[in-house]
């Protein structure tokens, strides 16, 4: 250490030597401030001795002599000092260089010429003085900065700690304890956990081994937490469970080949010591691989959860009909940045196996990267599936979502722009959309002593946004719906695993992953209540669904007779379960029934099954189209109209192009329906008409591209029209090219968004003749104004700076009847709301989903929130204020972590507005009192616009709501 004068500055130097290949770390802190240089490069800065710095210098070191230089500053009165320790490790060798008299110091005024003192090993510091030792570590005025009184066994300053409980927002009525901060250098970054049969937590380092954690009793001291290394050659696990007297481990690693392992205690000494591989998976070297294993509710099976970059393992049986395909009609797809474009259906999957891992049965497919799953007490399985954040702003973006893992299920993940929308009945809908995030651990609250509904809640972790959500599930028809709330959050809180300890009735969670700081936490109720185990009675329709699912995976003589009457059921999940039962039966036994069915809804479901199961029977195309011809489209409503068009897509995708007579006939019929006025039905219908080379619908389609209120709807039609080959006129070409060249590049989206827009542009230009390229030369060479999105070229004019004082006179007009659904939707888009908020099945996802606001807000409250966005800011969508060492500030939401860096999104309207900040540049982080939602959104709206907008928001996306009568 070295004392400095008040408001003074000194320079400090220490030369050290490396042989090459060593691991070199530096721990340091300073009263009051310091800047640390390695061979002239800044490697750390600090403004207070209370935040020591830990720096890994290994990657920046050349072989030979190296220089640590420090500019240390004293501010104010009282003693000032600097303390550090340099640790050099090579194999078993360890050298420690603490701050002592071998370090050289000099007042800044005589530090030498130029910058050589901090950049040059050869700088002559013979005139500098040896550092003065003020006190040993743990003594003197900075005693609480250190953990030990000697430099021999411990670092000179405090090791990094896991996120403090005081920094968390915790649901009222609950408390959190930090039981253990994991030493990053020695025990790694923990990502998986489970409890054994004695209430001890088994955990895994993402890049290392397995550990056993024995927590203290409730009310005990965190320091009593016991950590033991499990002495087996296995680790880098992403999922574990204790079942059938063994530890089951799922690895997603190359060191321990990807697969399912069983770990046992061979000598009964209460320590796992034997590893047995049960099933190894194809090694793709990617993160979206094997993730979780959990015991089945039958007490004799295991369920294995695998992401979309690991191909199916060998299955003895499959509840999913093995007839999967991409089932996108128009080719080629938009590629964007091309992530995983080579991966085809079926995507992420969940399978069941026996305790020995020998017989495997495929349960569900079509997920993206579901990381964990948990069983409901009635036997239903739930998971938390990931989004593709690069697709923000596109019509194929799908938020993270809670899904019930349904027998024979298909959840529609496809690579790049081929993902299936929820509206298609050959896929399954989510229970509830969550929004952007990074799904991790999942568990029900069963076995906890939590109050109220929290014992039955599904708790899910979000790694990137740093939170645990409580999802409250409610039966709905043959499935479930859900609502969610923030349970625990912090910045950062990279949750990786959540599990319940039935021995003490507490919930435990782990943070870590990707080499960030790990910790183990315990959650208890402030007023514990008795655990309420037991099953719930199955809702009647869920019981019927289970009866239908009993026919999945096998031919059965009774399947067709039982399932066929349910193909036309009003409940979508019943129709799905019945169709899957039919698809497992020999085609010859039900093909003619499907073609002859007279009930429209039953016929639609049966024809969908026929298209999926027809295989190479190309001759089925004509009969399927004839059967569709017999259905009165005008008499259909809602999802039946979408399914009618979807079957056309499937028929052409599976069986190919019709002959000219059938093509012209089908095109003429479908063209008469376009546009229907139902936005996403029109997208599907437009795709079929492009495929059929119809020349009569383009004028309406181009108009929609120009005028639709959301960029997603515009892009969806443009994605179709870029491949249209018939019906173009010079005027239509010009209008479409203006959208492609001048408007599309102004829209905002995720990392792949600009590349997707370039794909549309490329295909639109490639479709031009050389003569047309000359005619439209001025448009093709035009440069778009990228300052702001241009949803149309007419612009909106200022009407009024609306305030809350205007609300009551405005609402006095009334919302009951006569409101305009389409104008409300247009206002929602033109004012920028769709850019951030999801409504129905469209819109952005950076802000809260507004589909259900009708059940939460009155018209007055809703309008107040729009006009005064700062008045009440949801914890889930609040932003943080990050103050850097140079006193500059950044406002935004933390969306990702990577080692010592944070990634912050600074604009809800632009998912790609990201800033990466090194943690050692941050002075403080706190919650901002400013909403990310801008004020003045309604200043271009008339009173009619506002009333129509309110009616639209309160309608829950139902144009038949009485508000519009």
PDB file of C-alpha atoms in Angstrom, residues 152-271:
ATOM      1  CA  UNK A 152      -1.027 -17.117   2.042  1.00  0.00           C
ATOM      2  CA  UNK A 153      -4.305 -18.977   1.674  1.00  0.00           C
ATOM      3  CA  UNK A 154      -6.980 -16.557   0.480  1.00  0.00           C
ATOM      4  CA  UNK A 155      -7.310 -13.753  -2.074  1.00  0.00           C
ATOM      5  CA  UNK A 156      -6.333 -10.328  -0.847  1.00  0.00           C
ATOM      6  CA  UNK A 157      -9.856  -8.980  -1.215  1.00  0.00           C
ATOM      7  CA  UNK A 158     -13.359 -10.397  -1.104  1.00  0.00           C
ATOM      8  CA  UNK A 159     -14.342 -12.943  -3.714  1.00  0.00           C
ATOM      9  CA  UNK A 160     -17.247 -11.951  -5.971  1.00  0.00           C
ATOM     10  CA  UNK A 161     -20.638 -12.605  -4.431  1.00  0.00           C
ATOM     11  CA  UNK A 162     -23.855 -13.831  -5.990  1.00  0.00           C
ATOM     12  CA  UNK A 163     -26.578 -11.214  -6.385  1.00  0.00           C
ATOM     13  CA  UNK A 164     -27.513  -9.886  -2.960  1.00  0.00           C
ATOM     14  CA  UNK A 165     -30.988 -10.602  -1.644  1.00  0.00           C
ATOM     15  CA  UNK A 166     -31.339  -6.908  -0.875  1.00  0.00           C
ATOM     16  CA  UNK A 167     -31.096  -6.179  -4.593  1.00  0.00           C
ATOM     17  CA  UNK A 168     -34.090  -8.409  -5.389  1.00  0.00           C
ATOM     18  CA  UNK A 169     -37.746  -7.617  -5.827  1.00  0.00           C
ATOM     19  CA  UNK A 170     -39.552 -10.374  -3.965  1.00  0.00           C
ATOM     20  CA  UNK A 171     -43.272 -11.137  -3.973  1.00  0.00           C
ATOM     21  CA  UNK A 172     -44.873  -9.873  -0.796  1.00  0.00           C
ATOM     22  CA  UNK A 173     -45.233 -12.638   1.769  1.00  0.00           C
ATOM     23  CA  UNK A 174     -42.034 -14.451   0.779  1.00  0.00           C
ATOM     24  CA  UNK A 175     -38.387 -14.227   1.756  1.00  0.00           C
ATOM     25  CA  UNK A 176     -35.178 -15.293   0.044  1.00  0.00           C
ATOM     26  CA  UNK A 177     -31.867 -16.426   1.589  1.00  0.00           C
ATOM     27  CA  UNK A 178     -28.544 -16.565  -0.221  1.00  0.00           C
ATOM     28  CA  UNK A 179     -27.132 -19.838   1.052  1.00  0.00           C
ATOM     29  CA  UNK A 180     -23.946 -20.008  -0.992  1.00  0.00           C
ATOM     30  CA  UNK A 181     -21.937 -17.878  -3.410  1.00  0.00           C
ATOM     31  CA  UNK A 182     -20.115 -20.266  -5.707  1.00  0.00           C
ATOM     32  CA  UNK A 183     -16.367 -19.590  -6.148  1.00  0.00           C
ATOM     33  CA  UNK A 184     -16.215 -19.115  -9.888  1.00  0.00           C
ATOM     34  CA  UNK A 185     -12.566 -20.043 -10.272  1.00  0.00           C
ATOM     35  CA  UNK A 186     -12.747 -23.315  -8.344  1.00  0.00           C
ATOM     36  CA  UNK A 187     -16.349 -24.523  -8.521  1.00  0.00           C
ATOM     37  CA  UNK A 188     -17.564 -22.909 -11.723  1.00  0.00           C
ATOM     38  CA  UNK A 189     -20.956 -21.712 -12.892  1.00  0.00           C
ATOM     39  CA  UNK A 190     -23.892 -23.924 -11.883  1.00  0.00           C
ATOM     40  CA  UNK A 191     -26.786 -24.665 -14.228  1.00  0.00           C
ATOM     41  CA  UNK A 192     -28.631 -27.808 -13.091  1.00  0.00           C
ATOM     42  CA  UNK A 193     -29.940 -29.092  -9.774  1.00  0.00           C
ATOM     43  CA  UNK A 194     -32.177 -31.655  -8.114  1.00  0.00           C
ATOM     44  CA  UNK A 195     -32.781 -32.981  -4.607  1.00  0.00           C
ATOM     45  CA  UNK A 196     -31.805 -36.454  -3.491  1.00  0.00           C
ATOM     46  CA  UNK A 197     -33.937 -38.542  -1.140  1.00  0.00           C
ATOM     47  CA  UNK A 198     -32.308 -36.977   1.921  1.00  0.00           C
ATOM     48  CA  UNK A 199     -33.075 -33.368   1.044  1.00  0.00           C
ATOM     49  CA  UNK A 200     -29.600 -32.554  -0.304  1.00  0.00           C
ATOM     50  CA  UNK A 201     -29.191 -30.544  -3.461  1.00  0.00           C
ATOM     51  CA  UNK A 202     -27.174 -32.082  -6.305  1.00  0.00           C
ATOM     52  CA  UNK A 203     -25.803 -29.464  -8.701  1.00  0.00           C
ATOM     53  CA  UNK A 204     -23.653 -29.347 -11.822  1.00  0.00           C
ATOM     54  CA  UNK A 205     -21.135 -26.857 -13.105  1.00  0.00           C
ATOM     55  CA  UNK A 206     -21.824 -26.065 -16.760  1.00  0.00           C
ATOM     56  CA  UNK A 207     -18.141 -26.608 -17.536  1.00  0.00           C
ATOM     57  CA  UNK A 208     -17.127 -28.894 -14.667  1.00  0.00           C
ATOM     58  CA  UNK A 209     -18.218 -31.545 -12.205  1.00  0.00           C
ATOM     59  CA  UNK A 210     -21.023 -32.442  -9.832  1.00  0.00           C
ATOM     60  CA  UNK A 211     -21.447 -31.181  -6.270  1.00  0.00           C
ATOM     61  CA  UNK A 212     -23.665 -32.011  -3.311  1.00  0.00           C
ATOM     62  CA  UNK A 213     -25.067 -29.145  -1.265  1.00  0.00           C
ATOM     63  CA  UNK A 214     -26.453 -29.796   2.213  1.00  0.00           C
ATOM     64  CA  UNK A 215     -28.501 -26.734   3.190  1.00  0.00           C
ATOM     65  CA  UNK A 216     -28.886 -25.609   6.790  1.00  0.00           C
ATOM     66  CA  UNK A 217     -32.213 -26.125   8.487  1.00  0.00           C
ATOM     67  CA  UNK A 218     -34.829 -23.424   8.022  1.00  0.00           C
ATOM     68  CA  UNK A 219     -33.752 -20.581  10.284  1.00  0.00           C
ATOM     69  CA  UNK A 220     -30.143 -21.779  10.335  1.00  0.00           C
ATOM     70  CA  UNK A 221     -27.075 -19.896   9.211  1.00  0.00           C
ATOM     71  CA  UNK A 222     -26.088 -19.725   5.556  1.00  0.00           C
ATOM     72  CA  UNK A 223     -22.460 -20.314   6.585  1.00  0.00           C
ATOM     73  CA  UNK A 224     -23.475 -23.830   7.638  1.00  0.00           C
ATOM     74  CA  UNK A 225     -24.229 -24.781   4.038  1.00  0.00           C
ATOM     75  CA  UNK A 226     -22.020 -27.761   3.250  1.00  0.00           C
ATOM     76  CA  UNK A 227     -20.472 -28.272  -0.216  1.00  0.00           C
ATOM     77  CA  UNK A 228     -19.009 -31.620  -1.346  1.00  0.00           C
ATOM     78  CA  UNK A 229     -17.513 -32.564  -4.695  1.00  0.00           C
ATOM     79  CA  UNK A 230     -19.057 -35.792  -6.005  1.00  0.00           C
ATOM     80  CA  UNK A 231     -16.090 -37.989  -7.010  1.00  0.00           C
ATOM     81  CA  UNK A 232     -17.241 -39.251 -10.400  1.00  0.00           C
ATOM     82  CA  UNK A 233     -16.051 -38.592 -13.943  1.00  0.00           C
ATOM     83  CA  UNK A 234     -19.205 -36.798 -15.027  1.00  0.00           C
ATOM     84  CA  UNK A 235     -20.447 -33.236 -15.133  1.00  0.00           C
ATOM     85  CA  UNK A 236     -21.321 -30.417 -17.518  1.00  0.00           C
ATOM     86  CA  UNK A 237     -24.927 -31.489 -16.966  1.00  0.00           C
ATOM     87  CA  UNK A 238     -27.971 -29.461 -17.938  1.00  0.00           C
ATOM     88  CA  UNK A 239     -30.542 -31.677 -16.248  1.00  0.00           C
ATOM     89  CA  UNK A 240     -30.711 -34.107 -13.331  1.00  0.00           C
ATOM     90  CA  UNK A 241     -33.201 -35.981 -11.224  1.00  0.00           C
ATOM     91  CA  UNK A 242     -33.048 -38.456  -8.362  1.00  0.00           C
ATOM     92  CA  UNK A 243     -35.327 -41.432  -9.005  1.00  0.00           C
ATOM     93  CA  UNK A 244     -35.411 -45.192  -8.501  1.00  0.00           C
ATOM     94  CA  UNK A 245     -32.550 -44.906  -6.001  1.00  0.00           C
ATOM     95  CA  UNK A 246     -30.219 -43.363  -8.589  1.00  0.00           C
ATOM     96  CA  UNK A 247     -29.097 -40.018  -9.900  1.00  0.00           C
ATOM     97  CA  UNK A 248     -29.973 -39.507 -13.574  1.00  0.00           C
ATOM     98  CA  UNK A 249     -27.921 -36.937 -15.447  1.00  0.00           C
ATOM     99  CA  UNK A 250     -28.399 -35.362 -18.887  1.00  0.00           C
ATOM    100  CA  UNK A 251     -25.228 -33.936 -20.424  1.00  0.00           C
ATOM    101  CA  UNK A 252     -24.929 -31.452 -23.274  1.00  0.00           C
ATOM    102  CA  UNK A 253     -21.167 -31.578 -23.594  1.00  0.00           C
ATOM    103  CA  UNK A 254     -18.295 -33.082 -25.538  1.00  0.00           C
ATOM    104  CA  UNK A 255     -16.122 -33.886 -22.551  1.00  0.00           C
ATOM    105  CA  UNK A 256     -18.898 -36.154 -21.307  1.00  0.00           C
ATOM    106  CA  UNK A 257     -20.666 -37.217 -24.517  1.00  0.00           C
ATOM    107  CA  UNK A 258     -24.203 -35.923 -24.872  1.00  0.00           C
ATOM    108  CA  UNK A 259     -26.670 -38.336 -23.406  1.00  0.00           C
ATOM    109  CA  UNK A 260     -28.491 -39.846 -20.442  1.00  0.00           C
ATOM    110  CA  UNK A 261     -26.416 -41.315 -17.593  1.00  0.00           C
ATOM    111  CA  UNK A 262     -27.216 -43.137 -14.381  1.00  0.00           C
ATOM    112  CA  UNK A 263     -25.022 -42.469 -11.345  1.00  0.00           C
ATOM    113  CA  UNK A 264     -25.164 -44.820  -8.368  1.00  0.00           C
ATOM    114  CA  UNK A 265     -23.565 -45.477  -4.988  1.00  0.00           C
ATOM    115  CA  UNK A 266     -21.899 -48.877  -5.503  1.00  0.00           C
ATOM    116  CA  UNK A 267     -20.475 -49.341  -1.994  1.00  0.00           C
ATOM    117  CA  UNK A 268     -23.302 -47.858   0.122  1.00  0.00           C
ATOM    118  CA  UNK A 269     -21.099 -45.163   1.658  1.00  0.00           C
ATOM    119  CA  UNK A 270     -23.656 -42.413   0.924  1.00  0.00           C
ATOM    120  CA  UNK A 271     -21.645 -40.986  -1.980  1.00  0.00           C
TER     121      UNK A 271
END
